CSV table of C-alpha atoms in Angstrom, one decimal:
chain,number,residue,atom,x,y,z
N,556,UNK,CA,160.9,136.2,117.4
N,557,UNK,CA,157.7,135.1,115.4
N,558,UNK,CA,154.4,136.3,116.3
N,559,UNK,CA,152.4,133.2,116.3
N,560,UNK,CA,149.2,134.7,115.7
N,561,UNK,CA,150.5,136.1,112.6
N,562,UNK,CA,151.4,132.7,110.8
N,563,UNK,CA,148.0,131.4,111.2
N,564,UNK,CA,144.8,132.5,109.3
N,565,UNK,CA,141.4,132.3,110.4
N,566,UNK,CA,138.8,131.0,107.4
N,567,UNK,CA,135.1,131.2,107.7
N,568,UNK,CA,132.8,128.1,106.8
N,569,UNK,CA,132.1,127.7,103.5
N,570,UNK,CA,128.7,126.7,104.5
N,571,UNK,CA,125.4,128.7,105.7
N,572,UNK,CA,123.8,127.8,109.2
N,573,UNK,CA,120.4,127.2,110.3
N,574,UNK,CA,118.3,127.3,113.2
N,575,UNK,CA,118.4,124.4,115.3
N,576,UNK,CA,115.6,121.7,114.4
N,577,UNK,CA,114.3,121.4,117.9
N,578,UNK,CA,113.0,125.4,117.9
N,579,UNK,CA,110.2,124.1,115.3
N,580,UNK,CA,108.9,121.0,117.4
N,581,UNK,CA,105.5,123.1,118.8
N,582,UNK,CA,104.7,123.1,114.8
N,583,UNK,CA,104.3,119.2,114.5
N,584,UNK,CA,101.6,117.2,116.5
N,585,UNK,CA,102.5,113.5,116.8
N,586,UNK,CA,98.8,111.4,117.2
N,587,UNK,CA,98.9,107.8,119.1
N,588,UNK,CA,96.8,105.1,119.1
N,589,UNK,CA,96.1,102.3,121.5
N,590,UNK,CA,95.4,98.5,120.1
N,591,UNK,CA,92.1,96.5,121.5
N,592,UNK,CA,92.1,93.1,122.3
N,593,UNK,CA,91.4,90.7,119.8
N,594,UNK,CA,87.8,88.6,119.9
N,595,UNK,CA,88.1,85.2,119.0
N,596,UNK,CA,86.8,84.4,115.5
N,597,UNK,CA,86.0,88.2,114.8
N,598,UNK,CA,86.4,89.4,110.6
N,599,UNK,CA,89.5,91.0,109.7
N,600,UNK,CA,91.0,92.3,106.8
N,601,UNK,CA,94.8,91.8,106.1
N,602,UNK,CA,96.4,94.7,104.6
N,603,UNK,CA,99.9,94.6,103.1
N,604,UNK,CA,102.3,97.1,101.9
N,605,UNK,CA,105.3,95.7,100.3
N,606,UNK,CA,108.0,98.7,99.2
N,607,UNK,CA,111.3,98.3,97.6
N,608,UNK,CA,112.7,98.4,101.4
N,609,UNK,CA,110.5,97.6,104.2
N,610,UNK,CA,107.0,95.6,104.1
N,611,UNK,CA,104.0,96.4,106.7
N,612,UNK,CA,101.4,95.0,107.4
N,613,UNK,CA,98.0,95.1,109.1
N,614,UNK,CA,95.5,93.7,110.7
N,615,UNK,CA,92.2,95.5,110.5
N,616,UNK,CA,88.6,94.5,112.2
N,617,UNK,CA,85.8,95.2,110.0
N,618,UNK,CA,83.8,95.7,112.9
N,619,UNK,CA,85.0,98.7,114.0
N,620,UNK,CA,88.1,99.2,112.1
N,621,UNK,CA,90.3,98.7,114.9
N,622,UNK,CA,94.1,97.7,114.1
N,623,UNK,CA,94.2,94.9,116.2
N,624,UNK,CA,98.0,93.6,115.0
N,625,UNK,CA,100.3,94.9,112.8
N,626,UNK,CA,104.1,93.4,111.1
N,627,UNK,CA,107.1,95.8,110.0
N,628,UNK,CA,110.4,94.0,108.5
N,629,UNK,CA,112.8,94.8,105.4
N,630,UNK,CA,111.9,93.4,102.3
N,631,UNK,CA,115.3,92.1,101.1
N,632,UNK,CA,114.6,92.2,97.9
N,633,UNK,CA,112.3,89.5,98.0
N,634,UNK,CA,108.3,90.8,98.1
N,635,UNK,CA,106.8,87.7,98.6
N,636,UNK,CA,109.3,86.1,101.2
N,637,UNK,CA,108.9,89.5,103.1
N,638,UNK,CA,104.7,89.0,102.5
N,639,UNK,CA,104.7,84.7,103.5
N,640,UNK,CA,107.0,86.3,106.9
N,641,UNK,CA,103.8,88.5,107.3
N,642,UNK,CA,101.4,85.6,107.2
N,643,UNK,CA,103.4,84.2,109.4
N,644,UNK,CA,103.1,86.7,112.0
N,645,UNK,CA,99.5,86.6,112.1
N,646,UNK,CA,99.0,82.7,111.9
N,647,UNK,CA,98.4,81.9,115.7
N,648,UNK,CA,95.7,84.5,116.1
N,649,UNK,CA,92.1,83.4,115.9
N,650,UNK,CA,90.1,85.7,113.6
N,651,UNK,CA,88.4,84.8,109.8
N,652,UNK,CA,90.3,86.7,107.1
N,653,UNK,CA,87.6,87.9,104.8
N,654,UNK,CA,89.9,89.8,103.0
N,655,UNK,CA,93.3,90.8,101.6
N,656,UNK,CA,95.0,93.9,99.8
N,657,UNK,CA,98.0,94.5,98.8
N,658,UNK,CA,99.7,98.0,98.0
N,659,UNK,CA,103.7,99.1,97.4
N,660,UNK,CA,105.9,98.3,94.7
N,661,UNK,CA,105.3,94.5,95.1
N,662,UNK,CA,101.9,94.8,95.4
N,663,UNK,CA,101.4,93.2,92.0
N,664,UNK,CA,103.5,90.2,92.5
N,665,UNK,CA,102.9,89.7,96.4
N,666,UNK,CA,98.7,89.9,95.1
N,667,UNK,CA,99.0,87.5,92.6
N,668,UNK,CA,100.5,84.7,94.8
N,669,UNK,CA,98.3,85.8,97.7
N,670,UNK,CA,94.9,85.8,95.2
N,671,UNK,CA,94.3,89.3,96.5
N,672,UNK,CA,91.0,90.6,96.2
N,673,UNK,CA,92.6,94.2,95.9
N,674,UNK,CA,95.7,95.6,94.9
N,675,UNK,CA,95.8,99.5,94.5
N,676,UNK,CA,98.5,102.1,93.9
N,677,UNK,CA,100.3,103.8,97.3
N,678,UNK,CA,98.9,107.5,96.8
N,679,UNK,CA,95.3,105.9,96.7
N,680,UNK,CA,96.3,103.9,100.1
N,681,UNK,CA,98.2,106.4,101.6
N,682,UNK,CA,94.9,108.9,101.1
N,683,UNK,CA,92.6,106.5,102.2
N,684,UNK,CA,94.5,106.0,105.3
N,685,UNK,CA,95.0,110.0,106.2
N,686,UNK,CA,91.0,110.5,105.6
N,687,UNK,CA,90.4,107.9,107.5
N,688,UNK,CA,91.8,109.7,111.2
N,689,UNK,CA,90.7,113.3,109.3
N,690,UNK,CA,88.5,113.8,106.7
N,691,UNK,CA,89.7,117.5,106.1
N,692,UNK,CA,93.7,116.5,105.4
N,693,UNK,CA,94.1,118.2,102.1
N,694,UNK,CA,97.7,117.9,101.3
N,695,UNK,CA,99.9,114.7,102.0
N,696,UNK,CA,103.5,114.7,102.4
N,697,UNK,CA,104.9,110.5,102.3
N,698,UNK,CA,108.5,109.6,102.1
N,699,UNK,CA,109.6,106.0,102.3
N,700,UNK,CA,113.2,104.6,102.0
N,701,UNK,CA,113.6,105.0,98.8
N,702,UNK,CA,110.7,106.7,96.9
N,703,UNK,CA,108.9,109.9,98.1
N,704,UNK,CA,105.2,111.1,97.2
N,705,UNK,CA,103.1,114.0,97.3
N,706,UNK,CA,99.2,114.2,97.3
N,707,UNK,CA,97.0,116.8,97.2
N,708,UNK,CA,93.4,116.0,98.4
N,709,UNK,CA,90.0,118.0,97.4
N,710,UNK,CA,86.8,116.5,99.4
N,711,UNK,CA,88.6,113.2,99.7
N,712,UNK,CA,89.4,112.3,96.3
N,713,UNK,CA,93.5,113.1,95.7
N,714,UNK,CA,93.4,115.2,92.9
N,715,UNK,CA,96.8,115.7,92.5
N,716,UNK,CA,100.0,113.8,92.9
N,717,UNK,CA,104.1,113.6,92.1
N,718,UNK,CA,107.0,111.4,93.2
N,719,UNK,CA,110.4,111.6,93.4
N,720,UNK,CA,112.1,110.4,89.7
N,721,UNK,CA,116.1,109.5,90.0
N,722,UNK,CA,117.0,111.1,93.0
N,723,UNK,CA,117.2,109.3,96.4
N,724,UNK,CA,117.9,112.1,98.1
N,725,UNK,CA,114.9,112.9,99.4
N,726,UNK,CA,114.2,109.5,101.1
N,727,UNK,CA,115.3,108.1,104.0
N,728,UNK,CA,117.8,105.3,102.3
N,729,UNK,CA,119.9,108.3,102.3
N,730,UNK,CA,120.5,109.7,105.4
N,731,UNK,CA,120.4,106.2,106.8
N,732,UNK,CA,123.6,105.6,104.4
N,733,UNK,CA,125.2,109.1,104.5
N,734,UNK,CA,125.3,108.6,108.6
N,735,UNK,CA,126.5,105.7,108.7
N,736,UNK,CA,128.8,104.9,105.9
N,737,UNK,CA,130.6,109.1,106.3
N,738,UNK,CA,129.9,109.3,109.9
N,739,UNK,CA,129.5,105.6,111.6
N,740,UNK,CA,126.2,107.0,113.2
N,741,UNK,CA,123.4,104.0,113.7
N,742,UNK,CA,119.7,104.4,112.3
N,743,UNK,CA,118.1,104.8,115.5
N,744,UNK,CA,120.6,107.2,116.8
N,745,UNK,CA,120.0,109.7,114.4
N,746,UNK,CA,117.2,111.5,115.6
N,747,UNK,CA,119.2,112.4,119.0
N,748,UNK,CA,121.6,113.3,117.3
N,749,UNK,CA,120.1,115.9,115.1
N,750,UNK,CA,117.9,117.4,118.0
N,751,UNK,CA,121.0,118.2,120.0
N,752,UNK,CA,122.9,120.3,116.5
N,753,UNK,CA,122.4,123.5,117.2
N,754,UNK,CA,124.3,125.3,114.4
N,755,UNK,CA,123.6,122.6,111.9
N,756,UNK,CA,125.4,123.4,108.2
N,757,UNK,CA,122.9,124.0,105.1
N,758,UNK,CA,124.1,120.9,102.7
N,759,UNK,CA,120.6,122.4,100.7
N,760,UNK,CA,118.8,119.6,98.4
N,761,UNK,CA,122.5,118.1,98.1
N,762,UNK,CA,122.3,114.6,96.0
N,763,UNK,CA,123.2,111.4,97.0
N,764,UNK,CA,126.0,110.9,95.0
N,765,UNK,CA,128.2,114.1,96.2
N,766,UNK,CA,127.1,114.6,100.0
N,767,UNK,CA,129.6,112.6,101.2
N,768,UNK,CA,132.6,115.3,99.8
N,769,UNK,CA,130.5,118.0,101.7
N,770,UNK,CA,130.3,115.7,104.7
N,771,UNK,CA,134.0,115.6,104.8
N,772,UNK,CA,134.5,118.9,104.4
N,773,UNK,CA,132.4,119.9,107.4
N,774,UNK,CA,134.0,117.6,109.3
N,775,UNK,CA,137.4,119.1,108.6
N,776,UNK,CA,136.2,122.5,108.9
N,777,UNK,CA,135.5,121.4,113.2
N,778,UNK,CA,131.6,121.3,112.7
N,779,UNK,CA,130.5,118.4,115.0
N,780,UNK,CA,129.1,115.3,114.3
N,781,UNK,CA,125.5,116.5,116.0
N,782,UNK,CA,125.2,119.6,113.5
N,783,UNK,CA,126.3,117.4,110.2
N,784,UNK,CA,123.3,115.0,110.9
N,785,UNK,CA,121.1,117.8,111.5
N,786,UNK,CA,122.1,119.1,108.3
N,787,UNK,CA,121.5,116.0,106.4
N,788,UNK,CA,118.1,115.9,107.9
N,789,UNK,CA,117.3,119.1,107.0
N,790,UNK,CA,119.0,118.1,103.5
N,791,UNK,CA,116.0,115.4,102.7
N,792,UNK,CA,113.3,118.3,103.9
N,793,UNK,CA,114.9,120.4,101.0
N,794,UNK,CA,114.9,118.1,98.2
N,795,UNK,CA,111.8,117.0,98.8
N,796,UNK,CA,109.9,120.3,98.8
N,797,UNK,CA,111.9,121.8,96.1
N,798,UNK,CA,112.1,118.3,93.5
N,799,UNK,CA,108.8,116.7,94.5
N,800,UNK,CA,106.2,119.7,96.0
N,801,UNK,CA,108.0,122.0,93.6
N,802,UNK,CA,105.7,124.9,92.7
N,803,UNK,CA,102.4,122.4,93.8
N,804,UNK,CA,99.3,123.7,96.1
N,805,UNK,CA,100.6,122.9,100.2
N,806,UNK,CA,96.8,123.1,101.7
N,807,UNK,CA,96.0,124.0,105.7
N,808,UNK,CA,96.3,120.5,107.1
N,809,UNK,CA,99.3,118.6,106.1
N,810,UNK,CA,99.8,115.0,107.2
N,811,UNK,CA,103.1,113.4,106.5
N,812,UNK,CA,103.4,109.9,106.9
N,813,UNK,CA,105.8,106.8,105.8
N,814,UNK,CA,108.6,105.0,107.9
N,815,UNK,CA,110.9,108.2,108.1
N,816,UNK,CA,108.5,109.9,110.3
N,817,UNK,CA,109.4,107.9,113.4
N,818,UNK,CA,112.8,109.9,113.3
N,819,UNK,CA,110.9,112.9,114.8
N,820,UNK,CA,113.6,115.1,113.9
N,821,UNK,CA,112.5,114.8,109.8
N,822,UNK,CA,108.9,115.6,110.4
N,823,UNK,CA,110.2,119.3,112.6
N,824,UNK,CA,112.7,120.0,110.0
N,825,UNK,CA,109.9,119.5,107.3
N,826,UNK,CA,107.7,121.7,109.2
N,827,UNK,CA,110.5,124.2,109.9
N,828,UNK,CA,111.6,124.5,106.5
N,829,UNK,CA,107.9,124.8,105.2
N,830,UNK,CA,106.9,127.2,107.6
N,831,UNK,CA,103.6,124.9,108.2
N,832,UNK,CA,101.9,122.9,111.5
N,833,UNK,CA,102.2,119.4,110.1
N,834,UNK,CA,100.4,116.1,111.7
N,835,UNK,CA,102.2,113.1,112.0
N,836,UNK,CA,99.3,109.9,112.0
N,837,UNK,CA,99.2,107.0,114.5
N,838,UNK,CA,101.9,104.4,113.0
N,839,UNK,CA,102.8,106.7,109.9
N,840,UNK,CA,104.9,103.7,108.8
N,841,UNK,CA,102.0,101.7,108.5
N,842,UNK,CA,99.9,103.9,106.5
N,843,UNK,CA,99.6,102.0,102.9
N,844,UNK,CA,98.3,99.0,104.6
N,845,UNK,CA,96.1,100.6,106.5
N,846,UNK,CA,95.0,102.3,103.2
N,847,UNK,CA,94.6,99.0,101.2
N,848,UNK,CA,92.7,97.4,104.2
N,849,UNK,CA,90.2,100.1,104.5
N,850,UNK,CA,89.9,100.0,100.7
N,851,UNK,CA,89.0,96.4,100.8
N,852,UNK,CA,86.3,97.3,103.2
N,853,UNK,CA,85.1,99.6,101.3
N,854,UNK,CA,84.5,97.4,98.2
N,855,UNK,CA,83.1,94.4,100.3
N,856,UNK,CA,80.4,96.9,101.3
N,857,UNK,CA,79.6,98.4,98.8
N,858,UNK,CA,79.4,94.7,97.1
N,859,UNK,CA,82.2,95.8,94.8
N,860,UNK,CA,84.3,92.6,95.4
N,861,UNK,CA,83.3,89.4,97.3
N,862,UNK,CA,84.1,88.8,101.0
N,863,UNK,CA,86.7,85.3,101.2
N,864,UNK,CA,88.6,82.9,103.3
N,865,UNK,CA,92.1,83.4,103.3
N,866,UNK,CA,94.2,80.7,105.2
N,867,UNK,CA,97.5,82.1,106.1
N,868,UNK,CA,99.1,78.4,106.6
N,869,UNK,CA,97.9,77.6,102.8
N,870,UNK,CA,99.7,81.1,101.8
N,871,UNK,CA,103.1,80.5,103.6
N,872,UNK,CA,103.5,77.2,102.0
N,873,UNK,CA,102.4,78.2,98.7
N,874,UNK,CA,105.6,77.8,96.0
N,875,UNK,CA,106.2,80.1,93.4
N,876,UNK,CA,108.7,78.9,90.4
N,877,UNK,CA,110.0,81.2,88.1
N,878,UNK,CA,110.1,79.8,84.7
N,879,UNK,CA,112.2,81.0,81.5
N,880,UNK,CA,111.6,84.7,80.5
N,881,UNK,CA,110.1,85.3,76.8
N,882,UNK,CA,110.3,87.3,74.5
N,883,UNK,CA,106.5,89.8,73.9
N,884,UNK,CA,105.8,88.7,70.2
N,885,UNK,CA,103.7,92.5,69.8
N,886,UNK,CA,100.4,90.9,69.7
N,887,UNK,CA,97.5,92.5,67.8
N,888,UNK,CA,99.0,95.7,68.7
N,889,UNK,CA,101.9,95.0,66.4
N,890,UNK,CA,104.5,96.1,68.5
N,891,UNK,CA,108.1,95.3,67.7
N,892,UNK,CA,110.2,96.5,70.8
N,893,UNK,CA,110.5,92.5,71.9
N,894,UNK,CA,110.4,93.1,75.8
N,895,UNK,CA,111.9,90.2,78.0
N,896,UNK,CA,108.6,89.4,80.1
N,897,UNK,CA,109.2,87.3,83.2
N,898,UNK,CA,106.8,83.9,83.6
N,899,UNK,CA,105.9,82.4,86.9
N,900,UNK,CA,104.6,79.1,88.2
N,901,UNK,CA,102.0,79.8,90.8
N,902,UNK,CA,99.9,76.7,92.4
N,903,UNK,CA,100.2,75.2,88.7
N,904,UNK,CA,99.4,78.4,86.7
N,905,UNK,CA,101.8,80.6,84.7
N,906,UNK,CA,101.5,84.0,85.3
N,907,UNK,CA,103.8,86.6,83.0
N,908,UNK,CA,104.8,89.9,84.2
N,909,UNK,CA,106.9,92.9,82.7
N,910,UNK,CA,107.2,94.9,79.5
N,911,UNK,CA,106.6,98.6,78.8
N,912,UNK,CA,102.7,98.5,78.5
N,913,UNK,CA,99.9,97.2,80.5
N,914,UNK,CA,99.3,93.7,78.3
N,915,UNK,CA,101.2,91.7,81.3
N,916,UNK,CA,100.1,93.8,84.5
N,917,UNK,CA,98.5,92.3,87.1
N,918,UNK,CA,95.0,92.9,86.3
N,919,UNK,CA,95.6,90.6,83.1
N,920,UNK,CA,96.8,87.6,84.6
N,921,UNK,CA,95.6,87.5,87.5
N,922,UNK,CA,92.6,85.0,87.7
N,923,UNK,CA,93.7,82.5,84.5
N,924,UNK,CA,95.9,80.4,82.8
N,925,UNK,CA,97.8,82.7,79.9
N,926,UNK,CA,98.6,81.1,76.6
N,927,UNK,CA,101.5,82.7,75.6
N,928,UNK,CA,102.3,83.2,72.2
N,929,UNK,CA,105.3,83.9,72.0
N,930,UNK,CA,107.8,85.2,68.5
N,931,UNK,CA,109.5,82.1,68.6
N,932,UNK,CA,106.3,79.9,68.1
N,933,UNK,CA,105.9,82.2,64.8
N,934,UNK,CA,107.5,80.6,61.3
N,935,UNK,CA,106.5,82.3,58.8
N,936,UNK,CA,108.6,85.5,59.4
N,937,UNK,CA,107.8,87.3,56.1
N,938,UNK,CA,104.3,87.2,57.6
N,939,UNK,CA,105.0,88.9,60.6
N,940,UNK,CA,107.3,91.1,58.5
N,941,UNK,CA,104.0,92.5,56.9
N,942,UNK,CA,101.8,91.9,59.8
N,943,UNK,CA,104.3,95.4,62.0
N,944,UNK,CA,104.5,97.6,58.7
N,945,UNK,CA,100.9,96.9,57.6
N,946,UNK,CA,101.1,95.4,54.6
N,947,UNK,CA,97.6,93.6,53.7
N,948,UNK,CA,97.4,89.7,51.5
């Protein structure tokens, strides 16, 4: 006879453990906020933040800064579909729109066709938003769905900054894939999930493209489905600190903010992992059009920019038409790397966008008419020839 016990081996993980995420929640202090009612006809600001996956947007009174309404959908690829559903949101409601800002990685396009009266970067939004509910935040941790920013604030001004570069590991595109693409787990289940793991597996600052192989081998190594997706929570905390943070200044009052944060489980693994009390804001989701709204305030008061009408109905139904791309002809500048610039048809003006430098951002276009010159209106070749290696008549 066979001893059974004998024939069998018993292998140890090949992963580390950590502490469960729920022993750090007394680190991270989660702030509400309760909406007024709306007075008919009151001034409002309309502040937008369109990222590469979700757009938000805000409605802000200038009389007391009060968020009266606010919008939150996916993007789809499509910035100014995502901005007109926005509009749309806020149409029935009686108040003057004085005002309009746009932020996010559509912010150029989505301000053009809206005629914003400011468009500004997400760090600058993001900042203005944290000193706005506390003036002494010094260090601002942001992740979105597929970008991730860090800011470091000295008497309110951010002073220093980084975001993620190739990586999408650190965002929340990936654990929202990773859970349910290797595991079938849901969005909105994932934070119950990964508060129940107690002996969650260390998958470290794992990237995107390989965490699915370690998923697989957790889950043939027995470790349940609860500890994996507190790993890959923990997982985004890593390679964020270690590829964005890096070696940069963390202050004494850390606000961390952007759509990831309503999965409270992120936000006590962050805080865990960093050792550090972090604040999560009212609405962190909503932050960078809260940002861009108060900015707009700002500059109306200070008589920076002019107060405006904006009619929401005259934005929804307002047509853009993208028209053949072109090829940059260099310019005065004499550059000869030809970049392929977009051209679009807004309310009867053409507006181009792309290229490598700043010659067709959205400060340059913005307000007229561009006459674009463009290198196939140019015939006399030789010319140009001389014109890029500087050789004079």
């Amino acid at each position: 006879m066979y001893d059974l016990d004998k024939l069998f081996k018993e292998i140890s993980s090949s992963f580390s453990f950590l502490p469960s995420i729920k022993n750090y929640a007394n680190k991270v202090t989660f702030k509400t906020t309760t909406k007024r009612d709306i007075i008919t006809n009151e001034k409002c600001i309309l502040g937008i933040d369109v990222g590469s996956t979700t757009t938000k947007a805000i409605l802000l009174a200038t009389s007391d800064n009060a968020i009266l309404d606010t919008k939150y959908i996916y993007t789809n690829g499509n910035p100014i579909k995502a901005a007109k559903e926005c509009y749309g949101a806020f149409n029935d409601i009686d108040v003057q729109i004085i005002g309009l800002g746009t932020t996010g990685s559509g912010r150029q396009i989505t301000g053009l066709h809206a005629d914003a009266n400011c468009v500004i970067n997400e760090i600058t939004a993001h900042s203005n938003a944290a000193i706005f509910y506390d003036k002494d935040v010094n260090t601002i941790f942001e992740i979105g769905g597929q970008d991730a920013k860090y800011s470091y604030i000295v008497n309110q001004v951010p002073t220093d900054y980084a975001m993620n570069e190739a990586c999408s590991a650190g965002t929340g595109s990936f654990i929202e894939e990773a859970a349910l693409e290797s595991l079938g787990v849901k969005l909105l289940d994932i934070e119950t999930l990964a508060l129940k793991g107690e002996n969650p597996p260390n998958f470290s600052d794992q990237c995107a493209a390989f965490i699915s192989s370690d998923i697989k081998t957790a889950q043939q190594e027995g470790i349940s489905t609860e500890n994996i997706i507190a790993g890959l929570v923990y997982s985004i905390c890593y390679n964020y600190l270690n590829r964005v943070v890096g070696t940069r200044r963390i202050g004494n009052k850390i606000f961390m903010q952007g759509g990831v944060c309503y999965n409270k489980a992120i936000p006590i693994a962050m805080a865990g992992i960093s050792d550090k009390d972090i604040i999560i804001p009212p609405e962190p989701g909503l932050m960078g059009a809260l940002g861009v709204a108060l900015e707009v305030q700002k500059r109306v008061n200070n008589g920076l920019i002019e107060a405006k009408n904006y009619n929401l109905n005259e934005l929804i139904s307002k047509k853009v038409k993208q028209l053949p791309s072109f090829i940059c002809a260099g310019g005065t500048d004499k550059c000869d790397i030809k970049c392929d610039i977009m051209l679009l048809e807004i309310a009867g003006r053409k507006h181009p966008f792309g290229g490598v430098c700043d010659k067709y951002n959205f400060a340059s276009n913005t307000h007229t008419d561009v006459n674009i010159k463009t290198s196939a209106d140019i015939t006399d070749y030789v010319q140009l020839r001389n014109e890029i290696v500087g050789i004079l008549d």
